[in-house]
mmCIF file of C-alpha atoms in Angstrom:
data_model
loop_
_atom_site.group_PDB
_atom_site.id
_atom_site.type_symbol
_atom_site.label_atom_id
_atom_site.label_comp_id
_atom_site.label_asym_id
_atom_site.label_seq_id
_atom_site.Cartn_x
_atom_site.Cartn_y
_atom_site.Cartn_z
ATOM 1 C CA MET A 1 0.000 0.000 0.000
ATOM 2 C CA LEU A 2 1.008 3.534 -0.739
ATOM 3 C CA GLU A 3 1.895 5.315 2.503
ATOM 4 C CA ILE A 4 1.621 9.083 2.334
ATOM 5 C CA TYR A 5 3.067 11.306 5.020
ATOM 6 C CA SER A 6 0.439 14.048 5.047
ATOM 7 C CA LYS A 7 -3.147 13.591 6.191
ATOM 8 C CA ASN A 8 -4.360 16.378 3.883
ATOM 9 C CA LEU A 9 -2.639 14.850 0.880
ATOM 10 C CA GLU A 10 -3.951 11.410 1.771
ATOM 11 C CA ASN A 11 -7.529 12.743 2.078
ATOM 12 C CA ALA A 12 -7.308 14.424 -1.325
ATOM 13 C CA VAL A 13 -5.787 11.304 -2.925
ATOM 14 C CA ASN A 14 -8.571 9.127 -1.505
ATOM 15 C CA GLU A 15 -11.278 11.398 -2.930
ATOM 16 C CA ILE A 16 -9.608 11.738 -6.341
ATOM 17 C CA ALA A 17 -9.130 7.948 -6.514
ATOM 18 C CA LYS A 18 -12.931 7.529 -6.272
ATOM 19 C CA LEU A 19 -13.271 8.931 -9.804
ATOM 20 C CA PRO A 20 -13.781 6.261 -12.469
ATOM 21 C CA GLY A 21 -10.595 4.936 -14.062
ATOM 22 C CA ILE A 22 -8.301 6.712 -11.593
ATOM 23 C CA GLY A 23 -6.246 4.565 -9.225
ATOM 24 C CA LYS A 24 -4.288 5.548 -6.121
ATOM 25 C CA ARG A 25 -1.038 6.165 -8.002
ATOM 26 C CA THR A 26 -2.647 8.420 -10.619
ATOM 27 C CA ALA A 27 -4.545 10.233 -7.862
ATOM 28 C CA LEU A 28 -1.256 10.872 -6.058
ATOM 29 C CA ARG A 29 0.326 12.189 -9.246
ATOM 30 C CA LEU A 30 -2.631 14.541 -9.785
ATOM 31 C CA ALA A 31 -2.626 15.703 -6.152
ATOM 32 C CA LEU A 32 1.114 16.459 -6.243
ATOM 33 C CA HIS A 33 0.565 18.338 -9.489
ATOM 34 C CA LEU A 34 -2.164 20.392 -7.796
ATOM 35 C CA ILE A 35 0.098 21.151 -4.809
ATOM 36 C CA LYS A 36 2.629 22.614 -7.236
ATOM 37 C CA SER A 37 -0.004 24.513 -9.273
ATOM 38 C CA GLU A 38 -0.952 28.135 -8.739
ATOM 39 C CA LYS A 39 -3.637 28.656 -6.088
ATOM 40 C CA GLU A 40 -5.886 30.485 -8.593
ATOM 41 C CA ASP A 41 -5.810 27.529 -10.992
ATOM 42 C CA VAL A 42 -6.798 25.095 -8.258
ATOM 43 C CA THR A 43 -9.593 27.404 -7.088
ATOM 44 C CA LEU A 44 -10.858 27.725 -10.655
ATOM 45 C CA LEU A 45 -10.840 23.944 -11.062
ATOM 46 C CA THR A 46 -12.814 23.321 -7.869
ATOM 47 C CA GLU A 47 -15.253 26.170 -8.550
ATOM 48 C CA ARG A 48 -16.042 24.797 -11.979
ATOM 49 C CA ILE A 49 -16.437 21.281 -10.630
ATOM 50 C CA ASN A 50 -18.847 22.574 -7.966
ATOM 51 C CA LYS A 51 -20.826 24.400 -10.661
ATOM 52 C CA LEU A 52 -21.503 21.020 -12.277
ATOM 53 C CA LYS A 53 -23.766 20.262 -9.327
ATOM 54 C CA THR A 54 -25.245 23.730 -8.805
ATOM 55 C CA ASP A 55 -25.649 25.226 -12.280
ATOM 56 C CA VAL A 56 -26.078 22.309 -14.663
ATOM 57 C CA CYS A 57 -29.541 20.821 -14.922
ATOM 58 C CA CYS A 58 -31.502 18.480 -17.104
ATOM 59 C CA CYS A 59 -33.389 19.700 -20.157
ATOM 60 C CA LYS A 60 -37.005 19.237 -19.046
ATOM 61 C CA GLN A 61 -37.958 17.951 -22.499
ATOM 62 C CA CYS A 62 -35.159 15.576 -23.588
ATOM 63 C CA PHE A 63 -33.131 15.147 -20.337
ATOM 64 C CA ASN A 64 -29.919 16.164 -22.060
ATOM 65 C CA ILE A 65 -27.654 18.226 -19.806
ATOM 66 C CA SER A 66 -28.389 21.909 -20.033
ATOM 67 C CA ASP A 67 -27.619 25.207 -18.347
ATOM 68 C CA ASP A 68 -31.243 26.275 -18.834
ATOM 69 C CA GLU A 69 -34.691 24.670 -18.680
ATOM 70 C CA LEU A 70 -34.486 23.673 -22.346
ATOM 71 C CA CYS A 71 -31.180 22.471 -23.809
ATOM 72 C CA ASP A 72 -29.568 24.193 -26.801
ATOM 73 C CA ILE A 73 -30.775 21.432 -29.115
ATOM 74 C CA CYS A 74 -34.446 21.486 -28.028
ATOM 75 C CA ALA A 75 -34.450 25.298 -28.030
ATOM 76 C CA ASN A 76 -32.947 25.507 -31.532
ATOM 77 C CA PRO A 77 -35.738 26.344 -34.058
ATOM 78 C CA LYS A 78 -33.619 24.839 -36.871
ATOM 79 C CA ARG A 79 -33.818 21.361 -35.342
ATOM 80 C CA ASP A 80 -36.734 19.128 -36.381
ATOM 81 C CA PRO A 81 -38.833 18.358 -33.271
ATOM 82 C CA LYS A 82 -40.724 15.642 -35.164
ATOM 83 C CA THR A 83 -37.682 13.375 -35.381
ATOM 84 C CA ILE A 84 -36.612 12.042 -31.992
ATOM 85 C CA CYS A 85 -33.456 10.001 -31.444
ATOM 86 C CA VAL A 86 -33.613 7.853 -28.301
ATOM 87 C CA VAL A 87 -30.233 7.359 -26.601
ATOM 88 C CA GLN A 88 -29.003 5.840 -23.382
ATOM 89 C CA ASP A 89 -26.708 8.561 -22.168
ATOM 90 C CA ILE A 90 -25.620 12.191 -22.541
ATOM 91 C CA ARG A 91 -22.326 10.976 -24.006
ATOM 92 C CA ASP A 92 -24.247 9.410 -26.886
ATOM 93 C CA VAL A 93 -25.845 12.801 -27.639
ATOM 94 C CA ILE A 94 -22.371 14.338 -27.843
ATOM 95 C CA ALA A 95 -21.121 11.461 -30.035
ATOM 96 C CA ILE A 96 -24.047 11.748 -32.470
ATOM 97 C CA GLU A 97 -23.833 15.561 -32.540
ATOM 98 C CA ASN A 98 -20.183 15.262 -33.541
ATOM 99 C CA THR A 99 -21.142 13.232 -36.644
ATOM 100 C CA ASN A 100 -23.101 16.258 -37.965
ATOM 101 C CA GLN A 101 -25.562 13.773 -39.506
ATOM 102 C CA PHE A 102 -28.617 14.395 -37.345
ATOM 103 C CA LYS A 103 -30.890 17.421 -37.394
ATOM 104 C CA GLY A 104 -33.681 16.172 -35.128
ATOM 105 C CA VAL A 105 -33.938 16.213 -31.334
ATOM 106 C CA TYR A 106 -33.058 13.673 -28.638
ATOM 107 C CA HIS A 107 -34.516 11.776 -25.736
ATOM 108 C CA VAL A 108 -32.013 10.649 -23.116
ATOM 109 C CA LEU A 109 -33.319 7.541 -21.288
ATOM 110 C CA GLY A 110 -30.641 7.528 -18.604
ATOM 111 C CA GLY A 111 -29.843 3.841 -19.161
ATOM 112 C CA VAL A 112 -31.363 0.660 -20.565
ATOM 113 C CA ILE A 113 -33.618 -1.965 -18.937
ATOM 114 C CA SER A 114 -31.305 -4.272 -16.999
ATOM 115 C CA PRO A 115 -32.822 -6.526 -14.311
ATOM 116 C CA MET A 116 -29.273 -7.700 -13.478
ATOM 117 C CA GLU A 117 -28.325 -4.156 -12.416
ATOM 118 C CA GLY A 118 -31.737 -3.436 -10.920
ATOM 119 C CA ILE A 119 -32.708 -0.950 -13.640
ATOM 120 C CA GLY A 120 -36.399 -1.341 -14.407
ATOM 121 C CA ILE A 121 -38.734 0.758 -16.540
ATOM 122 C CA ASN A 122 -39.394 3.155 -13.656
ATOM 123 C CA GLN A 123 -35.734 4.125 -13.307
ATOM 124 C CA LEU A 124 -35.640 5.286 -16.940
ATOM 125 C CA ARG A 125 -37.339 8.257 -18.633
ATOM 126 C CA LEU A 126 -39.609 5.934 -20.609
ATOM 127 C CA GLN A 127 -42.926 7.410 -19.440
ATOM 128 C CA GLU A 128 -41.648 10.861 -20.422
ATOM 129 C CA LEU A 129 -40.844 9.497 -23.899
ATOM 130 C CA PHE A 130 -44.318 7.996 -24.259
ATOM 131 C CA THR A 131 -45.825 11.351 -23.220
ATOM 132 C CA ARG A 132 -43.770 13.096 -25.918
ATOM 133 C CA VAL A 133 -45.037 10.797 -28.682
ATOM 134 C CA GLU A 134 -48.609 10.755 -27.252
ATOM 135 C CA THR A 135 -49.451 13.883 -29.298
ATOM 136 C CA GLY A 136 -49.145 11.863 -32.527
ATOM 137 C CA GLU A 137 -46.950 14.594 -34.005
ATOM 138 C CA VAL A 138 -43.721 12.599 -34.080
ATOM 139 C CA ASN A 139 -42.804 11.435 -37.579
ATOM 140 C CA GLU A 140 -39.829 9.260 -36.767
ATOM 141 C CA LEU A 141 -38.428 7.686 -33.643
ATOM 142 C CA ILE A 142 -34.813 6.533 -34.086
ATOM 143 C CA LEU A 143 -33.735 3.957 -31.518
ATOM 144 C CA ALA A 144 -29.986 4.413 -30.981
ATOM 145 C CA LEU A 145 -29.446 2.162 -27.975
ATOM 146 C CA PRO A 146 -26.429 -0.103 -27.453
ATOM 147 C CA ALA A 147 -26.309 -3.381 -29.413
ATOM 148 C CA THR A 148 -26.614 -5.495 -26.270
ATOM 149 C CA VAL A 149 -29.323 -7.765 -24.865
ATOM 150 C CA GLU A 150 -30.374 -4.925 -22.562
ATOM 151 C CA GLY A 151 -30.428 -2.454 -25.448
ATOM 152 C CA ASP A 152 -32.527 -4.821 -27.565
ATOM 153 C CA THR A 153 -34.950 -5.445 -24.676
ATOM 154 C CA THR A 154 -35.413 -1.710 -24.242
ATOM 155 C CA ASN A 155 -35.855 -1.303 -28.006
ATOM 156 C CA PHE A 156 -38.676 -3.882 -28.050
ATOM 157 C CA PHE A 157 -40.348 -2.360 -24.981
ATOM 158 C CA ILE A 158 -40.371 1.093 -26.580
ATOM 159 C CA TYR A 159 -41.514 -0.298 -29.930
ATOM 160 C CA LYS A 160 -44.468 -2.109 -28.311
ATOM 161 C CA ASN A 161 -45.588 1.047 -26.505
ATOM 162 C CA VAL A 162 -45.266 3.614 -29.300
ATOM 163 C CA LYS A 163 -45.960 1.724 -32.548
ATOM 164 C CA GLU A 164 -49.553 3.054 -32.715
ATOM 165 C CA LYS A 165 -48.540 6.693 -32.335
ATOM 166 C CA VAL A 166 -45.419 7.099 -34.464
ATOM 167 C CA GLN A 167 -45.315 6.838 -38.261
ATOM 168 C CA THR A 168 -41.806 5.407 -38.556
ATOM 169 C CA ILE A 169 -39.702 3.629 -35.963
ATOM 170 C CA THR A 170 -36.116 2.919 -36.992
ATOM 171 C CA THR A 171 -32.972 1.691 -35.349
ATOM 172 C CA ILE A 172 -29.387 2.569 -36.232
ATOM 173 C CA ALA A 173 -27.642 0.119 -38.537
ATOM 174 C CA ARG A 174 -25.572 -2.697 -37.053
ATOM 175 C CA GLY A 175 -22.711 -3.804 -39.260
ATOM 176 C CA ILE A 176 -19.027 -3.741 -39.994
ATOM 177 C CA GLY A 177 -17.404 -0.530 -38.783
ATOM 178 C CA VAL A 178 -15.951 1.793 -41.408
ATOM 179 C CA GLY A 179 -12.261 0.945 -41.792
ATOM 180 C CA GLU A 180 -12.714 -2.433 -40.103
ATOM 181 C CA GLU A 181 -11.415 -5.722 -41.541
ATOM 182 C CA LEU A 182 -14.028 -8.455 -42.074
ATOM 183 C CA GLU A 183 -11.817 -11.175 -40.650
ATOM 184 C CA TYR A 184 -11.709 -9.470 -37.256
ATOM 185 C CA ALA A 185 -15.469 -8.858 -36.979
ATOM 186 C CA ASP A 186 -17.404 -11.241 -34.725
ATOM 187 C CA GLU A 187 -19.805 -13.722 -36.385
ATOM 188 C CA VAL A 188 -23.007 -12.107 -35.086
ATOM 189 C CA THR A 189 -22.085 -8.673 -36.436
ATOM 190 C CA LEU A 190 -20.919 -10.123 -39.752
ATOM 191 C CA GLY A 191 -24.087 -12.244 -39.991
ATOM 192 C CA ARG A 192 -26.338 -9.261 -39.294
ATOM 193 C CA SER A 193 -24.472 -7.107 -41.780
ATOM 194 C CA LEU A 194 -25.202 -9.748 -44.468
ATOM 195 C CA VAL A 195 -28.896 -9.992 -43.549
ATOM 196 C CA ALA A 196 -29.166 -6.193 -43.531
ATOM 197 C CA ARG A 197 -27.263 -5.765 -46.819
ATOM 198 C CA MET A 198 -28.055 -2.590 -48.753
ATOM 199 C CA GLU A 199 -28.392 -1.699 -52.422
ATOM 200 C CA PHE A 200 -24.998 -0.497 -53.576
ATOM 201 C CA ASP A 201 -25.997 2.994 -54.700
ATOM 202 C CA LYS A 202 -27.927 3.642 -51.477
ATOM 203 C CA ALA A 203 -25.027 2.579 -49.287
ATOM 204 C CA TYR A 204 -22.771 5.292 -50.698
ATOM 205 C CA LYS A 205 -25.404 8.026 -50.722
ATOM 206 C CA LYS A 206 -24.524 10.859 -48.393
ATOM 207 C CA MET B 1 -13.272 18.618 -31.817
ATOM 208 C CA LEU B 2 -15.588 17.632 -29.035
ATOM 209 C CA GLU B 3 -18.596 19.953 -28.969
ATOM 210 C CA ILE B 4 -20.385 20.101 -25.635
ATOM 211 C CA TYR B 5 -23.805 21.685 -25.286
ATOM 212 C CA SER B 6 -23.452 23.258 -21.863
ATOM 213 C CA LYS B 7 -21.134 26.142 -21.025
ATOM 214 C CA ASN B 8 -20.771 24.982 -17.411
ATOM 215 C CA LEU B 9 -19.876 21.457 -18.476
ATOM 216 C CA GLU B 10 -17.452 22.765 -21.072
ATOM 217 C CA ASN B 11 -15.743 25.007 -18.492
ATOM 218 C CA ALA B 12 -15.337 22.109 -16.079
ATOM 219 C CA VAL B 13 -14.047 19.809 -18.829
ATOM 220 C CA ASN B 14 -11.482 22.411 -19.902
ATOM 221 C CA GLU B 15 -10.149 22.769 -16.364
ATOM 222 C CA ILE B 16 -10.049 19.012 -15.685
ATOM 223 C CA ALA B 17 -8.255 18.446 -19.003
ATOM 224 C CA LYS B 18 -5.408 20.688 -17.794
ATOM 225 C CA LEU B 19 -4.387 17.966 -15.324
ATOM 226 C CA PRO B 20 -1.404 15.888 -16.474
ATOM 227 C CA GLY B 21 -2.280 12.760 -18.448
ATOM 228 C CA ILE B 22 -5.963 13.675 -18.761
ATOM 229 C CA GLY B 23 -7.308 14.442 -22.225
ATOM 230 C CA LYS B 24 -10.601 16.048 -23.274
ATOM 231 C CA ARG B 25 -12.449 12.730 -23.534
ATOM 232 C CA THR B 26 -11.381 11.510 -20.107
ATOM 233 C CA ALA B 27 -12.197 14.941 -18.662
ATOM 234 C CA LEU B 28 -15.700 14.707 -20.143
ATOM 235 C CA ARG B 29 -16.168 11.229 -18.684
ATOM 236 C CA LEU B 30 -15.081 12.488 -15.254
ATOM 237 C CA ALA B 31 -17.292 15.594 -15.465
ATOM 238 C CA LEU B 32 -20.356 13.530 -16.428
ATOM 239 C CA HIS B 33 -19.566 11.173 -13.561
ATOM 240 C CA LEU B 34 -19.460 14.171 -11.208
ATOM 241 C CA ILE B 35 -22.786 15.484 -12.517
ATOM 242 C CA LYS B 36 -24.353 12.152 -11.598
ATOM 243 C CA SER B 37 -22.610 11.957 -8.202
ATOM 244 C CA GLU B 38 -24.136 13.090 -4.916
ATOM 245 C CA LYS B 39 -23.628 16.779 -4.180
ATOM 246 C CA GLU B 40 -21.903 15.991 -0.846
ATOM 247 C CA ASP B 41 -19.332 13.789 -2.580
ATOM 248 C CA VAL B 42 -18.482 16.508 -5.092
ATOM 249 C CA THR B 43 -18.230 19.115 -2.320
ATOM 250 C CA LEU B 44 -15.942 16.803 -0.329
ATOM 251 C CA LEU B 45 -13.731 16.281 -3.384
ATOM 252 C CA THR B 46 -13.358 19.996 -4.090
ATOM 253 C CA GLU B 47 -12.842 20.868 -0.406
ATOM 254 C CA ARG B 48 -10.041 18.371 -0.110
ATOM 255 C CA ILE B 49 -8.447 19.563 -3.320
ATOM 256 C CA ASN B 50 -8.564 23.151 -2.050
ATOM 257 C CA LYS B 51 -6.963 22.040 1.219
ATOM 258 C CA LEU B 52 -3.941 20.893 -0.801
ATOM 259 C CA LYS B 53 -3.198 24.574 -1.414
ATOM 260 C CA THR B 54 -4.242 25.973 1.952
ATOM 261 C CA ASP B 55 -3.251 23.343 4.525
ATOM 262 C CA VAL B 56 -0.317 21.452 3.031
ATOM 263 C CA CYS B 57 3.089 23.065 3.354
ATOM 264 C CA CYS B 58 6.711 22.192 2.937
ATOM 265 C CA CYS B 59 8.750 20.721 5.791
ATOM 266 C CA LYS B 60 11.101 23.630 6.586
ATOM 267 C CA GLN B 61 14.004 21.198 7.068
ATOM 268 C CA CYS B 62 13.764 18.636 4.231
ATOM 269 C CA PHE B 63 11.125 20.229 1.912
ATOM 270 C CA ASN B 64 9.019 17.076 1.937
ATOM 271 C CA ILE B 65 5.275 17.814 1.965
ATOM 272 C CA SER B 66 3.910 18.194 5.435
ATOM 273 C CA ASP B 67 0.836 19.346 7.341
ATOM 274 C CA ASP B 68 3.079 20.973 9.953
ATOM 275 C CA GLU B 69 6.359 22.911 10.041
ATOM 276 C CA LEU B 70 8.350 19.691 10.303
ATOM 277 C CA CYS B 71 7.278 16.604 8.357
ATOM 278 C CA ASP B 72 6.506 13.296 10.088
ATOM 279 C CA ILE B 73 9.880 11.914 9.053
ATOM 280 C CA CYS B 74 12.000 14.826 10.323
ATOM 281 C CA ALA B 75 9.936 14.995 13.524
ATOM 282 C CA ASN B 76 10.281 11.260 14.222
ATOM 283 C CA PRO B 77 12.957 10.726 16.961
ATOM 284 C CA LYS B 78 13.507 7.145 15.730
ATOM 285 C CA ARG B 79 14.879 8.356 12.390
ATOM 286 C CA ASP B 80 18.597 9.006 12.119
ATOM 287 C CA PRO B 81 19.153 12.729 11.362
ATOM 288 C CA LYS B 82 22.813 12.054 10.529
ATOM 289 C CA THR B 83 21.951 10.091 7.365
ATOM 290 C CA ILE B 84 20.420 12.284 4.677
ATOM 291 C CA CYS B 85 19.032 10.907 1.418
ATOM 292 C CA VAL B 86 18.929 13.522 -1.363
ATOM 293 C CA VAL B 87 16.019 13.047 -3.808
ATOM 294 C CA GLN B 88 14.559 14.989 -6.677
ATOM 295 C CA ASP B 89 10.895 14.883 -5.768
ATOM 296 C CA ILE B 90 8.297 14.137 -3.074
ATOM 297 C CA ARG B 91 7.254 11.053 -5.045
ATOM 298 C CA ASP B 92 10.765 9.621 -4.561
ATOM 299 C CA VAL B 93 10.381 10.031 -0.789
ATOM 300 C CA ILE B 94 7.142 8.022 -0.942
ATOM 301 C CA ALA B 95 8.785 5.391 -3.164
ATOM 302 C CA ILE B 96 11.798 4.975 -0.855
ATOM 303 C CA GLU B 97 9.608 4.968 2.266
ATOM 304 C CA ASN B 98 7.603 2.115 0.780
ATOM 305 C CA THR B 99 10.754 -0.026 0.518
ATOM 306 C CA ASN B 100 11.106 0.089 4.339
ATOM 307 C CA GLN B 101 14.896 0.020 3.815
ATOM 308 C CA PHE B 102 15.781 3.543 4.941
ATOM 309 C CA LYS B 103 15.777 4.864 8.481
ATOM 310 C CA GLY B 104 17.461 8.232 7.913
ATOM 311 C CA VAL B 105 15.950 11.542 6.790
ATOM 312 C CA TYR B 106 15.521 13.207 3.392
ATOM 313 C CA HIS B 107 16.323 16.340 1.472
ATOM 314 C CA VAL B 108 13.976 17.100 -1.429
ATOM 315 C CA LEU B 109 15.777 19.178 -4.074
ATOM 316 C CA GLY B 110 12.693 19.955 -6.153
ATOM 317 C CA GLY B 111 14.374 18.855 -9.390
ATOM 318 C CA VAL B 112 17.810 18.384 -10.925
ATOM 319 C CA ILE B 113 20.113 20.858 -12.686
ATOM 320 C CA SER B 114 18.879 21.101 -16.278
ATOM 321 C CA PRO B 115 19.994 24.063 -18.423
ATOM 322 C CA MET B 116 17.708 22.743 -21.201
ATOM 323 C CA GLU B 117 14.655 23.275 -19.000
ATOM 324 C CA GLY B 118 16.042 26.430 -17.418
ATOM 325 C CA ILE B 119 16.593 24.831 -14.006
ATOM 326 C CA GLY B 120 19.784 26.199 -12.493
ATOM 327 C CA ILE B 121 21.250 25.810 -9.015
ATOM 328 C CA ASN B 122 19.162 28.680 -7.674
ATOM 329 C CA GLN B 123 15.869 26.997 -8.549
ATOM 330 C CA LEU B 124 16.758 23.973 -6.410
ATOM 331 C CA ARG B 125 17.115 23.646 -2.636
ATOM 332 C CA LEU B 126 20.876 23.132 -2.932
ATOM 333 C CA GLN B 127 21.904 25.990 -0.652
ATOM 334 C CA GLU B 128 19.570 24.620 2.014
ATOM 335 C CA LEU B 129 21.256 21.225 1.681
ATOM 336 C CA PHE B 130 24.711 22.770 2.035
ATOM 337 C CA THR B 131 23.541 24.623 5.171
ATOM 338 C CA ARG B 132 22.300 21.320 6.632
ATOM 339 C CA VAL B 133 25.684 19.614 6.177
ATOM 340 C CA GLU B 134 27.639 22.745 7.216
ATOM 341 C CA THR B 135 27.463 21.659 10.881
ATOM 342 C CA GLY B 136 29.730 18.677 10.116
ATOM 343 C CA GLU B 137 27.344 16.380 11.945
ATOM 344 C CA VAL B 138 26.131 14.466 8.910
ATOM 345 C CA ASN B 139 27.660 10.977 8.695
ATOM 346 C CA GLU B 140 26.340 9.929 5.312
ATOM 347 C CA LEU B 141 24.810 11.692 2.367
ATOM 348 C CA ILE B 142 23.050 9.289 -0.016
ATOM 349 C CA LEU B 143 22.530 10.717 -3.496
ATOM 350 C CA ALA B 144 19.378 9.121 -4.919
ATOM 351 C CA LEU B 145 18.871 11.229 -8.033
ATOM 352 C CA PRO B 146 17.718 9.903 -11.420
ATOM 353 C CA ALA B 147 20.275 8.032 -13.559
ATOM 354 C CA THR B 148 20.278 10.723 -16.262
ATOM 355 C CA VAL B 149 22.816 13.274 -17.453
ATOM 356 C CA GLU B 150 21.014 15.913 -15.375
ATOM 357 C CA GLY B 151 20.979 13.646 -12.334
ATOM 358 C CA ASP B 152 24.699 12.937 -12.704
ATOM 359 C CA THR B 153 25.483 16.655 -13.141
ATOM 360 C CA THR B 154 23.594 17.433 -9.942
ATOM 361 C CA ASN B 155 25.367 14.557 -8.162
ATOM 362 C CA PHE B 156 28.783 15.965 -9.100
ATOM 363 C CA PHE B 157 27.811 19.510 -8.118
ATOM 364 C CA ILE B 158 26.653 18.343 -4.677
ATOM 365 C CA TYR B 159 29.720 16.114 -4.255
ATOM 366 C CA LYS B 160 32.092 18.993 -5.015
ATOM 367 C CA ASN B 161 30.379 21.269 -2.491
ATOM 368 C CA VAL B 162 29.995 18.887 0.435
ATOM 369 C CA LYS B 163 32.933 16.471 0.231
ATOM 370 C CA GLU B 164 34.880 18.364 2.951
ATOM 371 C CA LYS B 165 32.029 18.285 5.441
ATOM 372 C CA VAL B 166 30.508 14.821 5.147
ATOM 373 C CA GLN B 167 32.242 11.584 6.158
ATOM 374 C CA THR B 168 30.644 9.341 3.537
ATOM 375 C CA ILE B 169 28.946 10.266 0.281
ATOM 376 C CA THR B 170 27.224 7.403 -1.516
ATOM 377 C CA THR B 171 24.921 7.015 -4.479
ATOM 378 C CA ILE B 172 22.263 4.357 -4.965
ATOM 379 C CA ALA B 173 23.384 1.347 -7.011
ATOM 380 C CA ARG B 174 22.815 1.314 -10.766
ATOM 381 C CA GLY B 175 22.391 -2.160 -12.179
ATOM 382 C CA ILE B 176 20.067 -4.824 -13.480
ATOM 383 C CA GLY B 177 16.637 -4.552 -11.878
ATOM 384 C CA VAL B 178 15.474 -7.419 -9.701
ATOM 385 C CA GLY B 179 13.514 -9.834 -11.898
ATOM 386 C CA GLU B 180 14.947 -8.348 -15.087
ATOM 387 C CA GLU B 181 16.496 -10.434 -17.922
ATOM 388 C CA LEU B 182 20.071 -9.552 -18.880
ATOM 389 C CA GLU B 183 19.363 -9.727 -22.604
ATOM 390 C CA TYR B 184 16.839 -6.877 -22.381
ATOM 391 C CA ALA B 185 19.042 -4.535 -20.317
ATOM 392 C CA ASP B 186 20.715 -1.694 -22.212
ATOM 393 C CA GLU B 187 24.501 -1.840 -22.678
ATOM 394 C CA VAL B 188 25.319 1.090 -20.382
ATOM 395 C CA THR B 189 23.396 -0.392 -17.460
ATOM 396 C CA LEU B 190 24.841 -3.852 -18.076
ATOM 397 C CA GLY B 191 28.350 -2.407 -18.380
ATOM 398 C CA ARG B 192 27.993 -0.409 -15.155
ATOM 399 C CA SER B 193 26.608 -3.416 -13.334
ATOM 400 C CA LEU B 194 29.750 -5.345 -14.307
ATOM 401 C CA VAL B 195 32.097 -2.565 -13.213
ATOM 402 C CA ALA B 196 30.212 -2.231 -9.933
ATOM 403 C CA ARG B 197 30.081 -5.967 -9.287
ATOM 404 C CA MET B 198 29.760 -6.997 -5.640
ATOM 405 C CA GLU B 199 31.150 -9.806 -3.538
ATOM 406 C CA PHE B 200 28.621 -12.611 -3.613
ATOM 407 C CA ASP B 201 27.933 -12.831 0.113
ATOM 408 C CA LYS B 202 27.508 -9.048 0.420
ATOM 409 C CA ALA B 203 25.023 -8.896 -2.467
ATOM 410 C CA TYR B 204 22.612 -11.221 -0.697
ATOM 411 C CA LYS B 205 23.002 -9.636 2.716
ATOM 412 C CA LYS B 206 19.767 -8.067 3.921
#
């Protein structure tokens, strides 16, 4: 075990090491870096971290993170509110936004149905999604959940509950990643990518 | 570039990403983790980080980190104040302490002489070291600086300045690491380990 000869340093290291992916040694390196940093820089860091809890809230419509009641995406009149992309997590919103391929809005579930982890339908923002599509004004619901058993379960649950009220329900394509070699793809992915094969000219359409 | 749709989140990510070894993506993952954490946990984290700047100081004797004027090692009457181990950094103190092989005290230089990085003798706690040995009461000075050109330069500079006042000046052994294969060691290390060969029975003495 790492013995540290300062109670204050040890306390800081223990708290930093609680962050995901950061072990004791990395936490010590970061803490020693902070000790050597300027006081103003450390104060700025901690102020901005505290603001994450005080000033950042959830968009009341899509549950994306937001500084205001409505997030920048929901509040943007150029985005199409009739196309909703359902994702698991805020990080997925950021990932999809960075593709520049989507001009609709989002719905962040906050997870997927997983009895193993004790996540049932009441822990997710499923009811809020059903309320959003209740109006009958949603043209397309894109299910962009992870390609896991839990993701598929959640997909089917949503599909069952909204199929009467939404014109089109789609799910993002599963297949061989761009730049990926076929020989290294697993059989299930390769099999699905054959079943879901596309007409050549459509596949290369932008 | 990672676009983030919340100014507060972006600010926090930018500050976290200034920490060594943490990129934008990791910073985002940490910030989103903090958003989901309990407010008390985040407050505790930031309080303890701030304490690193307000409540941790330097031991006025050896420049190790300390919560008080004298660090736990210097203040411990069981440690031998006549054996001083000179190290570059606080992390080296922790590393040596964890070997449980050293019962003397330390002197933390704060770096090594490196004209390339603009670190001269005045940026290091060399004068403070010379003052400590000035009394003539130091039996052994162990130089435990890195095995680099800069480390060697610093070693020679210290040696030249203290050789009249200290009985024994030693430097930690350079050689093949325990558990290391000879064929993978570099030539300089292997060569030095031959030159500095030890009598068999001494090498295995505890």
